Each structure stands twice: as C-alpha cells, then as structure tokens.
Coordinates of C-alpha atoms (C1' of nucleotides) in Angstrom, one line a residue:
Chain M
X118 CA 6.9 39.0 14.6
X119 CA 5.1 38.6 11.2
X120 CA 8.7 38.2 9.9
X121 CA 9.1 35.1 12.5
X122 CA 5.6 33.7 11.1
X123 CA 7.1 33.4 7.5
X124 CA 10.0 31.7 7.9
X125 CA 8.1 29.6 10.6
X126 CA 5.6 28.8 8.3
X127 CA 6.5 25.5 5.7
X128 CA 5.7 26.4 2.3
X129 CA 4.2 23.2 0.7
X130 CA 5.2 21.6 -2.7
X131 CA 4.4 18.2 -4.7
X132 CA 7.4 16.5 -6.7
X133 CA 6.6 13.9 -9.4
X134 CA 7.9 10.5 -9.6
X135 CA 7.0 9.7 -13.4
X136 CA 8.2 6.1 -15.1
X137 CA 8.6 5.3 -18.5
X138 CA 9.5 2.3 -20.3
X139 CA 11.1 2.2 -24.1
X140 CA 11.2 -1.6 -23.9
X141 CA 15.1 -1.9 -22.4
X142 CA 14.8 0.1 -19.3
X143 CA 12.7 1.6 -16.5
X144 CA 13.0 5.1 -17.1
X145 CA 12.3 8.5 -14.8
X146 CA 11.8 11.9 -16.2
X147 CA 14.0 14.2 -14.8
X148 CA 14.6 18.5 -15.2
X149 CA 17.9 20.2 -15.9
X150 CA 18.1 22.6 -12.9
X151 CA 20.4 25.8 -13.7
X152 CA 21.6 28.5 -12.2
X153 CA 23.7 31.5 -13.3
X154 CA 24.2 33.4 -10.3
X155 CA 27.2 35.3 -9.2
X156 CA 28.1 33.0 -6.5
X157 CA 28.2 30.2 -9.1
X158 CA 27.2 28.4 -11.6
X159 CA 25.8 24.8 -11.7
X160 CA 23.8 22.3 -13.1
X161 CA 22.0 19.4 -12.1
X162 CA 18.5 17.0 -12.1
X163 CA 15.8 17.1 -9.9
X164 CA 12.2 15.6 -10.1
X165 CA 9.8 18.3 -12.0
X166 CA 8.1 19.4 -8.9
X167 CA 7.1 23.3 -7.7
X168 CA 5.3 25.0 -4.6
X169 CA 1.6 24.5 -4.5
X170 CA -0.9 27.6 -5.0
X171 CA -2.7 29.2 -2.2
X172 CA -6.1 27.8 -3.6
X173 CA -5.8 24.2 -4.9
X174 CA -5.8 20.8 -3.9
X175 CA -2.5 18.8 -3.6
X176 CA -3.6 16.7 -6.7
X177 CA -4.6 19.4 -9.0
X178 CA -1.5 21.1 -7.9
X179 CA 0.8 18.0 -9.2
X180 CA -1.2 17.6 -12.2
X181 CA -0.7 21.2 -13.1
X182 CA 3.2 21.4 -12.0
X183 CA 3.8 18.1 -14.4
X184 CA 1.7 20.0 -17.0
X185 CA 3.6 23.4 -16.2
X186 CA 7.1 21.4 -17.0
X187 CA 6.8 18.7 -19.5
X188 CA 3.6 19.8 -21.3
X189 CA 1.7 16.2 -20.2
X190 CA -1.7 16.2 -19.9
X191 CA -4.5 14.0 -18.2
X192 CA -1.8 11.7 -16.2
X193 CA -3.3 10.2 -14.2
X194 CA -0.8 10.7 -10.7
X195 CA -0.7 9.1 -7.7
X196 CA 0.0 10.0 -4.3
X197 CA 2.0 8.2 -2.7
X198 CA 4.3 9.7 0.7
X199 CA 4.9 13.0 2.3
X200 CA 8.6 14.4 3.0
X201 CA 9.3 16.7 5.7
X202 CA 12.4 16.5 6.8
X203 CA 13.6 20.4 7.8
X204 CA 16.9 20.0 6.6
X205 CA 15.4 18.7 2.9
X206 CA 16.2 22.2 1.4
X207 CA 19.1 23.1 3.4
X208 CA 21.6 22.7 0.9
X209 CA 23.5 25.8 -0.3
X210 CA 22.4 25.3 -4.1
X211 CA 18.8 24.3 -3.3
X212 CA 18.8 27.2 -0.7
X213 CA 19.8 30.0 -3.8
X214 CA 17.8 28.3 -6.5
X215 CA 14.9 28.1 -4.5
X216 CA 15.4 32.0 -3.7
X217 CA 16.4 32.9 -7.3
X218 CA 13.2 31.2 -8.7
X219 CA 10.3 31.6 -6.0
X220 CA 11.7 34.8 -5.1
X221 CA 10.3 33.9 -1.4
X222 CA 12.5 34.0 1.5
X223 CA 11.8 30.0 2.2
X224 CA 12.5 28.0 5.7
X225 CA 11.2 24.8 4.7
X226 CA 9.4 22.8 2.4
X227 CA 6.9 19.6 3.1
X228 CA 7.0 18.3 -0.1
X229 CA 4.2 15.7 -1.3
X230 CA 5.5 13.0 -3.2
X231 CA 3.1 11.6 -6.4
X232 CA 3.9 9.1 -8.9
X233 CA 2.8 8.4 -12.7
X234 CA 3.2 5.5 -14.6
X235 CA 3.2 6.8 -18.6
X236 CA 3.9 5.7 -22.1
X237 CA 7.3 6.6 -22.8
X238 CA 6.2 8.5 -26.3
X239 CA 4.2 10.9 -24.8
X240 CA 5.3 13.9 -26.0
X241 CA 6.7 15.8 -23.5
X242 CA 8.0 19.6 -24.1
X243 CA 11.9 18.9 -23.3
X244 CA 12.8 22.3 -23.8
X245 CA 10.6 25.1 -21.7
X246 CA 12.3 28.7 -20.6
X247 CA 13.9 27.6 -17.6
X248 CA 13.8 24.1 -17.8
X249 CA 15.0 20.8 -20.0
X250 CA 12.7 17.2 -19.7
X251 CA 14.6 13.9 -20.4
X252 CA 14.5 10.5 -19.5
X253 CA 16.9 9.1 -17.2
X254 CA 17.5 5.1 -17.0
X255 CA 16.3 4.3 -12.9
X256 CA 19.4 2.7 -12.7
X257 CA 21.4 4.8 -13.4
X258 CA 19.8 7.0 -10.1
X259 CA 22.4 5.1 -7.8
X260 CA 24.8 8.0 -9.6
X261 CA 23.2 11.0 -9.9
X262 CA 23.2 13.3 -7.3
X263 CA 19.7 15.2 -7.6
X264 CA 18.7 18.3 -6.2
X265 CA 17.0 18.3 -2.5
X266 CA 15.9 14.8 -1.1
X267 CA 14.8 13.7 -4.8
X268 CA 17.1 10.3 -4.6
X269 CA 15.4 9.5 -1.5
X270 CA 11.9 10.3 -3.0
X271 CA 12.1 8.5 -6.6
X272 CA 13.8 5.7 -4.3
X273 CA 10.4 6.0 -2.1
X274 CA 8.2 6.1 -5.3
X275 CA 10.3 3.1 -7.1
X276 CA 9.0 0.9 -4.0
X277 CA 5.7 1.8 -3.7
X278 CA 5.6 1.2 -7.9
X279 CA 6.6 -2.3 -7.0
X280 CA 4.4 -2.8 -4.2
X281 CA 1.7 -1.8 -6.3
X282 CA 2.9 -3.9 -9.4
X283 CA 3.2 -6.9 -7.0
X284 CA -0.6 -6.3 -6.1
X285 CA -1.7 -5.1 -9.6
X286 CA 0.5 -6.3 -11.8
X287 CA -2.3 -4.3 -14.5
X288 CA -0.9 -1.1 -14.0
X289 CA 2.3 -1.9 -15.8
X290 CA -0.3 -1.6 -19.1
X291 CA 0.3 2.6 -18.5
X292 CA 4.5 1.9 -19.3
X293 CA 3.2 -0.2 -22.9
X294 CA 2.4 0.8 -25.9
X295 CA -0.8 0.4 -27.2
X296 CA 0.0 -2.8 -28.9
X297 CA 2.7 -4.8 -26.9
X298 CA 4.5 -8.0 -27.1
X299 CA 4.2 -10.8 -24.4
X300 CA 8.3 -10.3 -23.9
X301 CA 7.9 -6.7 -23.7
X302 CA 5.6 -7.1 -20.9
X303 CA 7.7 -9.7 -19.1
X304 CA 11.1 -7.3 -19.4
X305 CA 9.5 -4.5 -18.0
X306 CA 7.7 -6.5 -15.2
X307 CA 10.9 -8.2 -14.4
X308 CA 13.5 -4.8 -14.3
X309 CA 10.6 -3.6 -12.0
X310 CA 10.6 -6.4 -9.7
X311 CA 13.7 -7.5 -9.9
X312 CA 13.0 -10.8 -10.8
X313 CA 13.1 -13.5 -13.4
X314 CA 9.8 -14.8 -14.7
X315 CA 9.4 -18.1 -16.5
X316 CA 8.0 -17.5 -19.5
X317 CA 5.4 -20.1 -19.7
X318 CA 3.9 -19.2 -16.1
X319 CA 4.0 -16.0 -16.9
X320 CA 2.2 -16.2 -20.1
X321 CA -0.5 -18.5 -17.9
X322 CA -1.1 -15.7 -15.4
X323 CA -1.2 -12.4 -17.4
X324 CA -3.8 -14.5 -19.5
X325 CA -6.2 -13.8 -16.6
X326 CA -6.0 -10.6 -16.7
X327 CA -8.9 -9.6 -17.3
X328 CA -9.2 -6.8 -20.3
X329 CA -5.8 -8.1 -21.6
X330 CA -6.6 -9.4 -25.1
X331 CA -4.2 -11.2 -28.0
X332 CA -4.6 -9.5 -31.3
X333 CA -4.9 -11.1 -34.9
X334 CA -1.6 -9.5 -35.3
X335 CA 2.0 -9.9 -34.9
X336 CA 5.2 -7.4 -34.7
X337 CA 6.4 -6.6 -38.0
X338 CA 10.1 -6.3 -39.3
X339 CA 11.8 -8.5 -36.7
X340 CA 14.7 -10.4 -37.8
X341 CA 13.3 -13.4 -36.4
X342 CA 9.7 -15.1 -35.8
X343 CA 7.3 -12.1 -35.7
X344 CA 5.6 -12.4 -32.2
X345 CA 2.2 -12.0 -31.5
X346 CA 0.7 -8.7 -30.6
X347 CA -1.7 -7.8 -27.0
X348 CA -3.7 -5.0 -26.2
X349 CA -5.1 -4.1 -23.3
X350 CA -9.2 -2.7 -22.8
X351 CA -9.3 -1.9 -19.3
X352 CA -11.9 -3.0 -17.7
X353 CA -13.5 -0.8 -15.0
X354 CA -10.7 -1.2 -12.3
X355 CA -12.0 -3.7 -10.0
X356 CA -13.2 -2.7 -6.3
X357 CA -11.0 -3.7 -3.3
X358 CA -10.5 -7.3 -3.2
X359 CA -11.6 -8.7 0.2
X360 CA -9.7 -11.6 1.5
X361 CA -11.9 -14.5 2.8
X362 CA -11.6 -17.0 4.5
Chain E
X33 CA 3.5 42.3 0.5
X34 CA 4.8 40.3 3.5
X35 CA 1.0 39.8 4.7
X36 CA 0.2 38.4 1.3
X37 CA 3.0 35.7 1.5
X38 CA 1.5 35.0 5.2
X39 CA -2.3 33.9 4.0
X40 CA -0.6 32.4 1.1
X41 CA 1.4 30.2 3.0
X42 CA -0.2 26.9 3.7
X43 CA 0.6 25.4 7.5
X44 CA 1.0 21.9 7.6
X45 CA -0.4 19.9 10.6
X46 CA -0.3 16.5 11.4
X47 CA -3.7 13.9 12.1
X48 CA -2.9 11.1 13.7
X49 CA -5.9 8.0 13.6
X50 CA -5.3 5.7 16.7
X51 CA -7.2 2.5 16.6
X52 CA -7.8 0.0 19.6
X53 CA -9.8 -2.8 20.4
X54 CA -11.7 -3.7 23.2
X55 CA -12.4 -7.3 22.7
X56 CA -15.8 -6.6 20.8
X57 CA -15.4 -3.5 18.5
X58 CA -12.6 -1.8 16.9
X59 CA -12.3 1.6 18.4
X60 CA -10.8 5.1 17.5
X61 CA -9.6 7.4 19.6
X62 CA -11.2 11.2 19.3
X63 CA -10.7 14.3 21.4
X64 CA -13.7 16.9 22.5
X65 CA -12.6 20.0 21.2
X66 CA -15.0 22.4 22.9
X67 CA -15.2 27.0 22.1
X68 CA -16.6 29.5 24.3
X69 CA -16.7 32.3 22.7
X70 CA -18.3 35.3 22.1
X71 CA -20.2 33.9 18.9
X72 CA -20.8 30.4 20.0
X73 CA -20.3 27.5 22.2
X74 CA -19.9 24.5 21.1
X75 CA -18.8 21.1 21.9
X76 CA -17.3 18.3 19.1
X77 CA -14.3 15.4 18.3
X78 CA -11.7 15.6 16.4
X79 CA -9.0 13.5 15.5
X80 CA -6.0 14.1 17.5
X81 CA -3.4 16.3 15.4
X82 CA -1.7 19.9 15.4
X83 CA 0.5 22.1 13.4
X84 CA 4.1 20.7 12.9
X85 CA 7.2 23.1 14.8
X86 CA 9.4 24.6 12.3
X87 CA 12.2 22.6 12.9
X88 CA 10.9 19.3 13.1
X89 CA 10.5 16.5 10.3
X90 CA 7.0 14.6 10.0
X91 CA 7.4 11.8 11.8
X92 CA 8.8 13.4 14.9
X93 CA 5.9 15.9 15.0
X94 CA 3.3 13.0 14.9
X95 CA 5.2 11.4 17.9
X96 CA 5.1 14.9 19.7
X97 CA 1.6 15.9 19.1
X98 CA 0.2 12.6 20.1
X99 CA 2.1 12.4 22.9
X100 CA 1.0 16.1 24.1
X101 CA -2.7 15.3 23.3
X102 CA -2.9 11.8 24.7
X103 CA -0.2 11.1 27.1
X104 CA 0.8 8.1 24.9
X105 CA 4.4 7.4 24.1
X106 CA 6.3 5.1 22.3
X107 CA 4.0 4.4 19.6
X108 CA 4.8 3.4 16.2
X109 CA 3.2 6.0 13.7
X110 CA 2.9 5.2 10.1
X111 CA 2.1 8.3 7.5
X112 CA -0.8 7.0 5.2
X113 CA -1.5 9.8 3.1
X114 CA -1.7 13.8 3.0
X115 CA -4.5 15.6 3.0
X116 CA -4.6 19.3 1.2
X117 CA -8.0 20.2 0.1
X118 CA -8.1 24.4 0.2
X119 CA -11.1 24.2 1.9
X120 CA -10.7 21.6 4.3
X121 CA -10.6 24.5 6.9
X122 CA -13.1 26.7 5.8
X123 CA -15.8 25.7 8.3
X124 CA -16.7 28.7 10.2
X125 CA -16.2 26.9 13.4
X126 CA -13.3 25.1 12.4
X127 CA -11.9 28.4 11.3
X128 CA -13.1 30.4 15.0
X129 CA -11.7 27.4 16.9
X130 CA -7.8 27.5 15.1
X131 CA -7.6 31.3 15.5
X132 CA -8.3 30.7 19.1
X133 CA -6.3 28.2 19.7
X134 CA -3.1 29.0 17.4
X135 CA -3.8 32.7 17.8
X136 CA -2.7 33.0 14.0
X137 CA -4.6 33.9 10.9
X138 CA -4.5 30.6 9.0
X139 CA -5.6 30.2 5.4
X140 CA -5.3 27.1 4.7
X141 CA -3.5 23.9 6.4
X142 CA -2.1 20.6 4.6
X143 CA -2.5 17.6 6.4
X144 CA -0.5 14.6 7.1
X145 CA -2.2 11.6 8.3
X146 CA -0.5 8.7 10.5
X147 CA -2.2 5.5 12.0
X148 CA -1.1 3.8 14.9
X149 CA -2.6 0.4 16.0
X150 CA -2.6 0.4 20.1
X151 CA -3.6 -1.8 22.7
X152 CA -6.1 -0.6 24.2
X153 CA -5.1 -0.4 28.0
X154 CA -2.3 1.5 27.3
X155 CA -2.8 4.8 29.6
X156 CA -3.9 7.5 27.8
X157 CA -4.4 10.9 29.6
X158 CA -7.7 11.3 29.0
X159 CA -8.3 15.2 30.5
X160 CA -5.4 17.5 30.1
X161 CA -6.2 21.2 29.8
X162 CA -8.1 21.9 26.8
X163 CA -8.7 18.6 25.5
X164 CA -10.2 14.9 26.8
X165 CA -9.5 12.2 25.2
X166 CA -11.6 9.0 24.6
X167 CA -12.5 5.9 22.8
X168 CA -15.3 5.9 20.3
X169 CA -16.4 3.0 18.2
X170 CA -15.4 2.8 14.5
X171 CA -18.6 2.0 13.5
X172 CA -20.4 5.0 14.9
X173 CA -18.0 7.3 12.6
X174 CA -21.0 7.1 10.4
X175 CA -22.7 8.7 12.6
X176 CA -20.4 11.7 14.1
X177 CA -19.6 14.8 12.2
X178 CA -15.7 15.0 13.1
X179 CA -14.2 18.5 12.7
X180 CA -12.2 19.5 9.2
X181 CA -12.3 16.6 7.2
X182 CA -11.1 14.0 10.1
X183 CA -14.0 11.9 9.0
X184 CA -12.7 11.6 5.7
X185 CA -9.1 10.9 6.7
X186 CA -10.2 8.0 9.4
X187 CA -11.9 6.3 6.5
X188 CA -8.8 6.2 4.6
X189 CA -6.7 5.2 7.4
X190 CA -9.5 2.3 8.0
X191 CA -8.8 1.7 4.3
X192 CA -5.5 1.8 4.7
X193 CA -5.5 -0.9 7.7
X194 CA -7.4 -2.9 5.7
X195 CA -4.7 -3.3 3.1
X196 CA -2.2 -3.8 5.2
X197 CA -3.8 -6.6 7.3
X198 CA -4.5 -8.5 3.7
X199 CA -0.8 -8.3 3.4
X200 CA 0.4 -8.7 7.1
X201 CA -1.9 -10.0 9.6
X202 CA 0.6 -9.8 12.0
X203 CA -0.3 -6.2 12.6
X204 CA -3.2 -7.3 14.7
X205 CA -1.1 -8.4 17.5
X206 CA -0.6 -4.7 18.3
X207 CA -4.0 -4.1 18.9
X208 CA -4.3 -7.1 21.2
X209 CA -3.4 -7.6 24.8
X210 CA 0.1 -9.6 25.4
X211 CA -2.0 -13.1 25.9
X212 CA -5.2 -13.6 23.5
X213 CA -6.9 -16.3 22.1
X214 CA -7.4 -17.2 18.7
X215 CA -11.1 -16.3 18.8
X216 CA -10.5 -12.9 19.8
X217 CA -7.6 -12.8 17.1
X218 CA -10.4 -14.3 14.6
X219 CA -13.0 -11.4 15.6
X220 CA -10.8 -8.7 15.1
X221 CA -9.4 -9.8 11.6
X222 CA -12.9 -10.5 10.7
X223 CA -14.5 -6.6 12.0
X224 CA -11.3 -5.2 10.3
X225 CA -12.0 -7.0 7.1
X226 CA -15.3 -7.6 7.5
X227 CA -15.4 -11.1 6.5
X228 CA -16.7 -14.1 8.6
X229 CA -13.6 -16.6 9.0
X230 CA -13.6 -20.0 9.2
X231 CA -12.6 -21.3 12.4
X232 CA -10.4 -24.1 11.5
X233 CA -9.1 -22.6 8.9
X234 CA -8.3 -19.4 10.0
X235 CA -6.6 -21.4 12.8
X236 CA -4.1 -22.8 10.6
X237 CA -3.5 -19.8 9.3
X238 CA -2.5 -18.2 11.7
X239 CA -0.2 -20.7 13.2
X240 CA 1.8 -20.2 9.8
X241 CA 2.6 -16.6 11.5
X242 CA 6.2 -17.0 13.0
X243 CA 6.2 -15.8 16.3
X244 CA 2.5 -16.2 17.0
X245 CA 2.8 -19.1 19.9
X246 CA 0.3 -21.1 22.1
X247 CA 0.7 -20.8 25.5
X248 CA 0.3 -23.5 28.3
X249 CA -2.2 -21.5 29.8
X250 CA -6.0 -20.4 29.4
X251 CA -8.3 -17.8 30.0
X252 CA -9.7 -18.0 33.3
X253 CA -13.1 -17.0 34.9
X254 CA -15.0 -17.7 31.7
X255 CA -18.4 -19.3 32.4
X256 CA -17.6 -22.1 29.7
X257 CA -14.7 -24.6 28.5
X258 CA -11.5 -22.1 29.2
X259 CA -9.9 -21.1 25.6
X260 CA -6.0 -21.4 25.2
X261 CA -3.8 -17.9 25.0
X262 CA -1.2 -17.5 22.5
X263 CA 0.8 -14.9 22.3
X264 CA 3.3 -13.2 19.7
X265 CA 7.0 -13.0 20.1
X266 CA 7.7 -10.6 17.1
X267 CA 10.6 -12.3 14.9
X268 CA 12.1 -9.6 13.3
X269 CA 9.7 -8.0 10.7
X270 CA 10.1 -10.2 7.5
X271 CA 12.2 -8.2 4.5
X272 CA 10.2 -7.6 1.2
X273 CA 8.5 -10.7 0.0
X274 CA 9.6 -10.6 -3.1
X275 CA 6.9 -12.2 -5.9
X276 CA 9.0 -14.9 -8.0
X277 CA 7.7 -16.3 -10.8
Chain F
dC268 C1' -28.0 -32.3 32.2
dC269 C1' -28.0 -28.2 29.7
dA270 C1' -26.0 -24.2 27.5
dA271 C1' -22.1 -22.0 25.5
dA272 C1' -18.1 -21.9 23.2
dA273 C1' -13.6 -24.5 22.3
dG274 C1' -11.3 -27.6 19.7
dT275 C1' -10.1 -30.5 15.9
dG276 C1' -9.2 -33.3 10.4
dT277 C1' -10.2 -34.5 5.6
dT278 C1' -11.2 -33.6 1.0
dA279 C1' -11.5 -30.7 -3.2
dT280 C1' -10.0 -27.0 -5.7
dC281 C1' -7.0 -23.5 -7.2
dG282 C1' -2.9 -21.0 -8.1
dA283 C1' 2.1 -21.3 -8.3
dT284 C1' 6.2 -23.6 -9.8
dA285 C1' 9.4 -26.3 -12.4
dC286 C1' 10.7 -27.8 -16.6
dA287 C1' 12.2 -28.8 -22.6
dC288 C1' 11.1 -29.1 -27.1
dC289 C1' 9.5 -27.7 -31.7
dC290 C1' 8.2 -23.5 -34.7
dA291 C1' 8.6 -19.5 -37.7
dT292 C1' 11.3 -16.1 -39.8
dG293 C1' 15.3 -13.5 -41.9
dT294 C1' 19.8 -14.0 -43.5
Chain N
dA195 C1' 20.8 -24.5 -43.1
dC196 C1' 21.3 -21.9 -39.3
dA197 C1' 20.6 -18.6 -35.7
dT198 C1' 17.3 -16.2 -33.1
dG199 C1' 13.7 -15.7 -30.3
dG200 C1' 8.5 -17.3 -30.2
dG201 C1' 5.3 -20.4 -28.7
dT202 C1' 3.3 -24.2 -26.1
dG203 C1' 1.6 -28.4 -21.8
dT204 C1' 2.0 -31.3 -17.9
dA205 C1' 2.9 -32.8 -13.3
dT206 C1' 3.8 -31.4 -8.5
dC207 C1' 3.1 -28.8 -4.5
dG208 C1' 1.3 -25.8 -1.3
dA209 C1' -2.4 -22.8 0.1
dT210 C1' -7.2 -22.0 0.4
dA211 C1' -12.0 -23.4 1.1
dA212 C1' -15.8 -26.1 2.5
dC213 C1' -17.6 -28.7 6.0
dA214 C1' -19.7 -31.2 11.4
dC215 C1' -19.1 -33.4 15.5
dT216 C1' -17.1 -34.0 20.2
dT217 C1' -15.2 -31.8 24.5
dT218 C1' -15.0 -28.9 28.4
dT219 C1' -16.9 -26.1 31.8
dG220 C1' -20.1 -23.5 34.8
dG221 C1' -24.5 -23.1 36.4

DNA sequence: CCAAAAGTGTTATCGATACACCCATGT
DNA sequence: ACATGGGTGTATCGATAACACTTTTGG
C-alpha cells in the first residue's frame, strides 16, 4: 500500500533552458550525462536540471539546481511550461540513471520548464564531480539526441524566447556584452527570430529603446572601420503595456 | 525510510480557471468546497482542480478533472504557469479538507494551472456529490478568500488572458454566444483589458479579424434600434506571425 | 416626440517598410 | 588603392487615434 503510494506519487523537478550568445550563434548550455553501470555504458546531454527539495519553491529550486551544476549565480530564470507526460522518463537509460543518481525508486517526473537568458562569459564551472557544462550551438539541437524530453523542452523554451523577444525585444541586452555593437545586436536578434532585419530600420527602432545608449567609443582592433560601441542602463522594466483604443 | 520518501514527495494537482461572460461582467467559475468534521465546519470556493492519476500526462488530467467537477466537456485547456510554493497547502483547513478528501497524508502539492475561455451557457453540472459549481464575478475575487493560493493563480490566469487578447482578440469569440454584436464584443474586450474603446474604431478593427462576419440578422426584442449580429467562422488559427523587419 | 443605443467617415499621427550611397580603417 | 563592413535619410504605406451627428425603434 505505502509501496503503491510511492510509485504513484510524481516526484517533481525543474530543467533549465539557458541561452548564450558569443556573437556567431545562439547557444544552450548543456551537461554530459554518464553512466558506468554494469548494464552499460553511455554518454550523452541533457538540460542541467534535478528533483526539487521537499521545502522550496519551484523558483528557488531552479535557481539552486543551475547554481548546483554550472556554478551561476543570481540568473535571473524564468518560468516558462510544465511537462508531464508519464512516459517522459521511461526510457531505459533515463530509467537507470535516474535510479543510479537519486537512488529513489522513481515512476514519474512533472518537470517544470525555466529559461535564462545570460552573457555567454559567465563563468560557469564546466567541470563538477559528476558532471561537464558546455555550450552547444541551438542549431545544432535538430541532432542531438538529449536525455528525457529535453529536445522537446529547449524546443518549448526557444519559442517562448522568441515570443518574448518579439514583445520585448530588450531582453536580448542579457545575451550582450556589456558594451556591444549595433551588428552584434542585429545578428543575434535575427538567428533568434529567424529573420533578416534592415539595417537602417533596425538602427531607427532599437534607438527607442529606452535605457539603450551609444557610447563615446568604438570597437578596437577590427580590420576595418571600428564601429561604434552601445550599452545598455536598464531602465526599471516597464509595467504591462495596455493596448487602447 | 520509505515513509520519509512519502512526505517528501510532492503531489502534483491541476487548477483549472474557467472564465465566462454573461453579457455584463466577466465571470469565473468556483466550486463550494464545504468540511464537517469533528474540528470544524466550514463552507468556502475553490478553483476547480485535483491531483493528477499516475498514468496520465498534464493536459489530459486537466480535461478529466474539469470534466468530473463540472460536467463540461470538450473544452480547450491552456497551461499558464505552475504553481509550487511549499506552503501553499499549509492552511490548517486546507490541510483537514485534502486528508479528508484524498485520504492521504500530503506534504506538499505542485500546481499546474490551465484557463479555458467558455461560453457561458454551456451546461455545467452545478451539484454533483461533494461539490456545486457556480459562476462568480471576476471582480468580486477581491473580495473572496479562495482556498490554497487559487486567488493568486486566477489573477495570473486574468494576467495571462490579458496578454493573450493584446495579441489575439480573436479569443473573445469563445466566451461569446454563436451570434453577438459588436457592442457586446467591445464590452468584453474593454472589462478584459480594461480600456474604454472607441466605437468606430474598434469597429474597424475588428472587421480586420478573418472569420469575424456580419450577419443579415439583428437582435430582437430590444426596446431600442435592433443591433446587427456577427458571428465568427474560425479560419484556421493563423501560424506564428513572424515580426520582419 | 422622446429616450436609448446603433451606426457611420474623415483627418492627423505614428510606426513600419523599402531602398542606395558615401565613409573610415587596415592592408 | 582597394576591400571590408560602418554609417546614414527619405518617401510611402498602413494602422491607430481622435472626434460628432444622424438613424432606428419602442414606449
């Protein structure tokens, strides 16, 4: 009976959707997953991501998982979908590795899906006991086979980034450098749309941005005319536009 | 050992936030959750929601519960956000009332929260055994102290409406009766959004929407020049709108 | 004929788009 | 001097916003 209740009972995890950007590609941080078992031995990705504690909110939870597996602090994560499906962790691999490293006897997980949008030289600790950090190009995703439902959820969390970016195009300031270059800001808003901006109309509408500010300063050692430098002082993020009409 | 894991454990429930409208207010629809007990009778609403089955994905279980609770079927459930604060359950009567009614020792429960937009003459079973169902008015949420943390979840699904009505208007239609007229279209954009519209203007808006059609045909039995009906044939929901620049 | 709500068009402004040439720099 | 990418302005179009009088109907 109590045996019934356990297995019944969905344990409850967060995974982590978090972008980078080293001005060529959209990038997602992935773990090397391993397992040396006598059934077999493999290795593959999966998005850093762990069973919640009994005590803690589903947001602390994700910040401290990132910060248990990369060594980031203070992202700021967002959550954005819920996965259930009960056959997410019925693969054989995910069934042992899940066994071999909770050390629970687990029947299903509801995962809940968060994203983070960071500057690709945070440092991050790539190498912890169990675990490896890297960056992985987005696009290359449509190859890798990662562990669980994770293709599905960084899929999930790419859309939502765009939907948000479409909306807010601000928050792509979190993938920049400090200082950034008007092009850089166009590439990366244009891998993550999918689109082709003018570069004059595009200039025209970051402008009014508010908080988005052209420095006295300009790239240095580029082969070519040194381009001028932005930064960007956010402003307290603006309440919830209302539509009128 | 096996005890510990049980408390441990988190349950995960579904909430699901059904809206209507009734041609003057925007309405959400609550359930009286009543105890007798030793300790305590006591009468309140809640949203309508329950913990998920074990072999049963997210979606489905929203579909199922509503369905149990409400009679309604057929309705198109979106998940908005989860909700896992550890002491979202810790209300002594909120605690009484889920031991009695899922006769198990629950520590803690992670929510997921869907919203459905209904019309509101769909028939909705409004006593079944344990539970009666009704219509309350959105605004008076202020004023109601919902079990758990249901208020807080039915402001963020409002929220979450809100934002999706900036974007697609056309959502409306499924909180209005098959025939409308455009004044009853402009009232309900304008309580969810809380705007005043412009009557011409919102009129030409809204005849932008393809699918949204006048009728040959007008209200009849009002007491003043009859208004036209319109009424939306849904065109397949519109792909991505892709920002190009 | 009065009260109540329906219906209807024009103008001004703003944001989005399309588009091409000269400029600064390093080699 | 040349190759490379940087920087810049104008004209058009469509969407949004402001705004007021006449029409229909029932009582």
């Amino acid at each position: 009976m109590k045996n019934e209740i356990i297995t019944y009972n969905p344990h409850v995890s967060v995974d982590c959707v978090v972008f980078g950007f080293d001005g060529e590609e959209l990038k997602i941080l992935l773990i090397e997953r391993t397992l040396n078992d006598d059934a077999e031995n493999f290795s593959d990705k999966k998005l850093p991501g762990s069973i919640i504690y009994e005590d803690e909110d589903l947001d602390s939870a994700a910040t401290r998982i990132l910060n248990e597996l990369t060594g980031l602090k203070n992202i700021f994560l967002h959550q954005f979908k819920s996965f259930g499906d009960p056959k997410r962790t019925s693969n054989l691999r995910d069934k042992n590795w899940l066994e071999k490293t909770t050390k629970l006897k687990i029947g299903r997980i509801v995962t809940v899906g968060y994203v983070a949008l960071i500057k690709i030289d945070r440092k991050i600790i790539f190498e912890s006991e169990n675990t490896t950090a890297h960056w992985y190009d987005v696009k290359s995703l449509a190859n890798i086979q990662l562990a669980f439902d994770h293709n599905q959820i960084a899929g999930e969390a790419l859309r939502y980034i765009r939907r948000s970016v479409m909306l807010e195009p601000f928050i792509l300031f979190d993938l920049l450098p400090k200082k950034f270059t008007m092009t850089q800001l166009r590439n990366l808003y244009d891998i993550v749309l999918e689109t082709k901006s003018d570069v004059r109309n595009f200039q025209k509408k970051m402008l009014q941005i508010e908080g988005l500010e052209p420095l006295e300063e300009v790239q240095k050692d580029v082969p070519y005319r040194a381009p001028r430098l932005y930064s960007f002082k956010k402003a307290r993020r603006r309440e919830g536009t209302k539509a009128r009409m």
